[in-house]
mmCIF file of C-alpha atoms in Angstrom:
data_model
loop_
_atom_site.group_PDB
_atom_site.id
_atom_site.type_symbol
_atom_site.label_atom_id
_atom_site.label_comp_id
_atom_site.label_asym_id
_atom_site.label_seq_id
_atom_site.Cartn_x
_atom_site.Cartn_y
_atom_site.Cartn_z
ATOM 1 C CA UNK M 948 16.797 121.551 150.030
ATOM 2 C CA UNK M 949 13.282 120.953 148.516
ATOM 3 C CA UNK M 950 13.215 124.298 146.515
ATOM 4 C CA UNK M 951 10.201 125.726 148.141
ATOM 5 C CA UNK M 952 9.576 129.273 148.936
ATOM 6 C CA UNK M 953 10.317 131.244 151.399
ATOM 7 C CA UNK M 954 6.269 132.509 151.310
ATOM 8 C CA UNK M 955 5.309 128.745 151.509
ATOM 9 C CA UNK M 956 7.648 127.542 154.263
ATOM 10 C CA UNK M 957 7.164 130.309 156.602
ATOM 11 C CA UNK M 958 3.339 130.678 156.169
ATOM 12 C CA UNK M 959 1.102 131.265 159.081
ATOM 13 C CA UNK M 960 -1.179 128.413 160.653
ATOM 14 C CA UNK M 961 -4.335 128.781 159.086
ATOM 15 C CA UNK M 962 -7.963 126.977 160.176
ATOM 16 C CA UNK M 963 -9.183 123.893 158.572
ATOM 17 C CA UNK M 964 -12.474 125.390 158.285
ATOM 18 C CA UNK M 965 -11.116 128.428 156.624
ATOM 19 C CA UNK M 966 -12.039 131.970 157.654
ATOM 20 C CA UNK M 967 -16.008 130.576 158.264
ATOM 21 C CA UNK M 968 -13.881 129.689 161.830
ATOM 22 C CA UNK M 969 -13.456 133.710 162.275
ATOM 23 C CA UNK M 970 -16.916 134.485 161.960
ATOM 24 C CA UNK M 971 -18.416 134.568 165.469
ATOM 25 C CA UNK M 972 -21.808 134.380 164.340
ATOM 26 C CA UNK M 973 -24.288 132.972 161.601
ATOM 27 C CA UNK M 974 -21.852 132.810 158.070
ATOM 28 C CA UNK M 975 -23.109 134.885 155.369
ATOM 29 C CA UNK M 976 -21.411 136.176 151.937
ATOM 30 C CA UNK M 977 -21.381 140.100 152.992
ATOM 31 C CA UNK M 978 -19.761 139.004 156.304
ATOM 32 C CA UNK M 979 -17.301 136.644 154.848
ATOM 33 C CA UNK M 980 -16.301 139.192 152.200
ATOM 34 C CA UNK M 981 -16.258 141.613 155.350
ATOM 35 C CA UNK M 982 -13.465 139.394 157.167
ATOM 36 C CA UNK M 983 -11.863 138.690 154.009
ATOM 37 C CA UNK M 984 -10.682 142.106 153.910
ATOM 38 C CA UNK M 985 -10.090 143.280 156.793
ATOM 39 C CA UNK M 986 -7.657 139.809 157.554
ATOM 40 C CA UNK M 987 -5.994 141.125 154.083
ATOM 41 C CA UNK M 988 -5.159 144.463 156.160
ATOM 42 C CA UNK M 989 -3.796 142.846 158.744
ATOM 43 C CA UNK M 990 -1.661 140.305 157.022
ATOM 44 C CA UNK M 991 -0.832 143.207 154.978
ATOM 45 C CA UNK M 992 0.252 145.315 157.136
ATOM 46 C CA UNK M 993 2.003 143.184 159.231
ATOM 47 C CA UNK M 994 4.349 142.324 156.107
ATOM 48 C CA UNK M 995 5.188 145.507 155.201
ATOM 49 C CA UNK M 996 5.727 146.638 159.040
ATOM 50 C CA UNK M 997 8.453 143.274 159.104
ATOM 51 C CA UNK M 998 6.616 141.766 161.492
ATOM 52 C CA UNK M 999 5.374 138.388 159.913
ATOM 53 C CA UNK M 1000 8.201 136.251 160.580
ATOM 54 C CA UNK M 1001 8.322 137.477 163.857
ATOM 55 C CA UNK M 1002 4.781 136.909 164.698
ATOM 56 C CA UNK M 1003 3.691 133.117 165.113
ATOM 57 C CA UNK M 1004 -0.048 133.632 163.610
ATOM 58 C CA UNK M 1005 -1.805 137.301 162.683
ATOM 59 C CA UNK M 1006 -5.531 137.453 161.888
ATOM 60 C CA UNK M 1007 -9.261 139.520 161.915
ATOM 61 C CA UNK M 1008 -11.949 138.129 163.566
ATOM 62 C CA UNK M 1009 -15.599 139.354 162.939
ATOM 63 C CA UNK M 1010 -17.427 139.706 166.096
ATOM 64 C CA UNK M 1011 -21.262 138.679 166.795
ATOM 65 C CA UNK M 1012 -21.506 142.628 167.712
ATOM 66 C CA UNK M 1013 -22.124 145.946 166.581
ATOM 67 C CA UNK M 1014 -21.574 149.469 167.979
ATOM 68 C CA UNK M 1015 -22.475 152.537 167.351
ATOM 69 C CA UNK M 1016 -20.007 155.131 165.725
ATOM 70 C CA UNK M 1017 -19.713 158.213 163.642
ATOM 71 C CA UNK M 1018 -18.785 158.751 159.941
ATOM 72 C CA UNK M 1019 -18.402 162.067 158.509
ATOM 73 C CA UNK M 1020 -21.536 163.510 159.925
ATOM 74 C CA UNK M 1021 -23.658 159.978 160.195
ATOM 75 C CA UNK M 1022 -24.252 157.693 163.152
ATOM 76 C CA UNK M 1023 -23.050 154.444 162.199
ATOM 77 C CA UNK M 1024 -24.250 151.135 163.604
ATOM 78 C CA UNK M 1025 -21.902 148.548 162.020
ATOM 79 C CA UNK M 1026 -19.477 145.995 162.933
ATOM 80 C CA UNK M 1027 -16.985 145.273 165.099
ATOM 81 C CA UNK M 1028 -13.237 143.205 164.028
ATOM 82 C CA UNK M 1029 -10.590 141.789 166.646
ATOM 83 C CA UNK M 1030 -7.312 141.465 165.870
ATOM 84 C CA UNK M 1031 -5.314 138.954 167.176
ATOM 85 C CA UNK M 1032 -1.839 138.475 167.230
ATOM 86 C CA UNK M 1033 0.152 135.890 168.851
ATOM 87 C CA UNK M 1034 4.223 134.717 168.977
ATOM 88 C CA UNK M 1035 4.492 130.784 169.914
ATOM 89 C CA UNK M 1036 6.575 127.756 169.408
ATOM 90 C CA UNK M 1037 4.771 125.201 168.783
ATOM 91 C CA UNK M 1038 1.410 126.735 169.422
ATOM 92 C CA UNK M 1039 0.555 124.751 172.217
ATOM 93 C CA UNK M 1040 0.963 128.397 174.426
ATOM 94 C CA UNK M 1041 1.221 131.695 172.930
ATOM 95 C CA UNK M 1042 1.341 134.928 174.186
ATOM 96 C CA UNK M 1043 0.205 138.147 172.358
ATOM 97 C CA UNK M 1044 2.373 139.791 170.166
ATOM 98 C CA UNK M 1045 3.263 143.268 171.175
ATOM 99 C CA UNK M 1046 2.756 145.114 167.492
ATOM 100 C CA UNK M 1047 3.643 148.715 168.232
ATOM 101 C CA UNK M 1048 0.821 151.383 168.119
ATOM 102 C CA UNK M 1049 1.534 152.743 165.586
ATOM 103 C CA UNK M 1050 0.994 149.478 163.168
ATOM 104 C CA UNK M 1051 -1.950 149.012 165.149
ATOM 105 C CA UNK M 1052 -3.153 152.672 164.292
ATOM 106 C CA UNK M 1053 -2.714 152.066 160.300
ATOM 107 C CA UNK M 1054 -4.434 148.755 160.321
ATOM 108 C CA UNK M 1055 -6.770 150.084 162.830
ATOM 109 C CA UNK M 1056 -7.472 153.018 160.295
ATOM 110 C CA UNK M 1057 -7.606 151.301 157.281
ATOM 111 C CA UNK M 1058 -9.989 148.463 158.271
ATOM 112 C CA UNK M 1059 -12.058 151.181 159.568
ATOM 113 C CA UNK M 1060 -11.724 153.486 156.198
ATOM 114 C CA UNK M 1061 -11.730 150.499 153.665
ATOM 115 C CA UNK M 1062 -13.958 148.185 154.533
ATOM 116 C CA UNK M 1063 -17.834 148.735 154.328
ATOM 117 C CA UNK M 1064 -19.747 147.884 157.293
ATOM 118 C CA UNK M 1065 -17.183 147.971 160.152
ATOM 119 C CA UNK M 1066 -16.347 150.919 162.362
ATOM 120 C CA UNK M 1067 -14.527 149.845 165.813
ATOM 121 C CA UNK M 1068 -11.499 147.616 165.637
ATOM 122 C CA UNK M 1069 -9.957 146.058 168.787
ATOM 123 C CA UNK M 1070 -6.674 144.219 169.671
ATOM 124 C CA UNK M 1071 -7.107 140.743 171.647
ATOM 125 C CA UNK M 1072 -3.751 140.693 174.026
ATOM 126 C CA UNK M 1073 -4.927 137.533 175.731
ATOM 127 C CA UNK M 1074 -2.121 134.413 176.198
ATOM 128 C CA UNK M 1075 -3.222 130.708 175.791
ATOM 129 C CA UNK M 1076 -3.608 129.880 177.956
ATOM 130 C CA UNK M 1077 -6.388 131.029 179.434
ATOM 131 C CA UNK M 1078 -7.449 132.081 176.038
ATOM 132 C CA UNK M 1079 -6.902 129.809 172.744
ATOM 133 C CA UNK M 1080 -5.187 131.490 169.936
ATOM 134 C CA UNK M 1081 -8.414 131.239 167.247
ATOM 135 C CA UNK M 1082 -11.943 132.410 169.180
ATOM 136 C CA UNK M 1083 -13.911 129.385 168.406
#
């Protein structure tokens, strides 16, 4: 035994690039800071729904995108976030982790709720392959 934690051992892949990879479109500080929390939500959630360990990698992804939406009594034209989730071995193929709907509804809600400038979230249930697990 090496004495390391649990947290450290079991930790999710995450890109060399950092979250920049996640951004499917030009890198700016309000988008970063965008991802940044909505990928906290879905870690987040994930955790406290005991689905981490069982999950190979969970993450947001900022789409190049916007739609239009309604908040309160406001049209909204702001961004969209993927979330992809995916159980593997090795992660040479992985298919899509089946999170039930309703952990999908909360993180859904609160990415929606708590973070400014996005207002449609959507799940990615493609395998790799076709797909690869990050989106660039």
């Amino acid at each position: 035994e090496m004495g390391m934690h649990d947290e450290i051992i079991n930790r999710h892949p995450f890109p060399g690039p950092g979250l920049a990879i996640r951004i499917i479109d030009k890198v700016t500080p309000q988008r970063a800071e965008i991802l940044r929390k909505a990928d906290a939500v879905v870690l987040e959630e994930i955790k406290k729904a005991g689905l981490y360990d069982k999950i190979w990698q969970a993450f947001a992804v900022l789409l190049p995108i916007k739609t239009v939406g309604v908040m309160g009594d406001e049209r909204t034209y702001e961004n969209v976030i993927a979330v992809r989730a995916v159980t593997s071995v090795d992660g040479m193929t992985a298919d899509w982790a089946k999170i039930p709907y309703d952990v999908l509804g909360i993180i859904s809600n609160r990415i929606i709720n708590e973070v400014k400038g996005v207002n449609r979230v959507v799940f990615d249930i493609s395998s790799k392959p076709p797909g690869t697990i990050e989106w660039e």
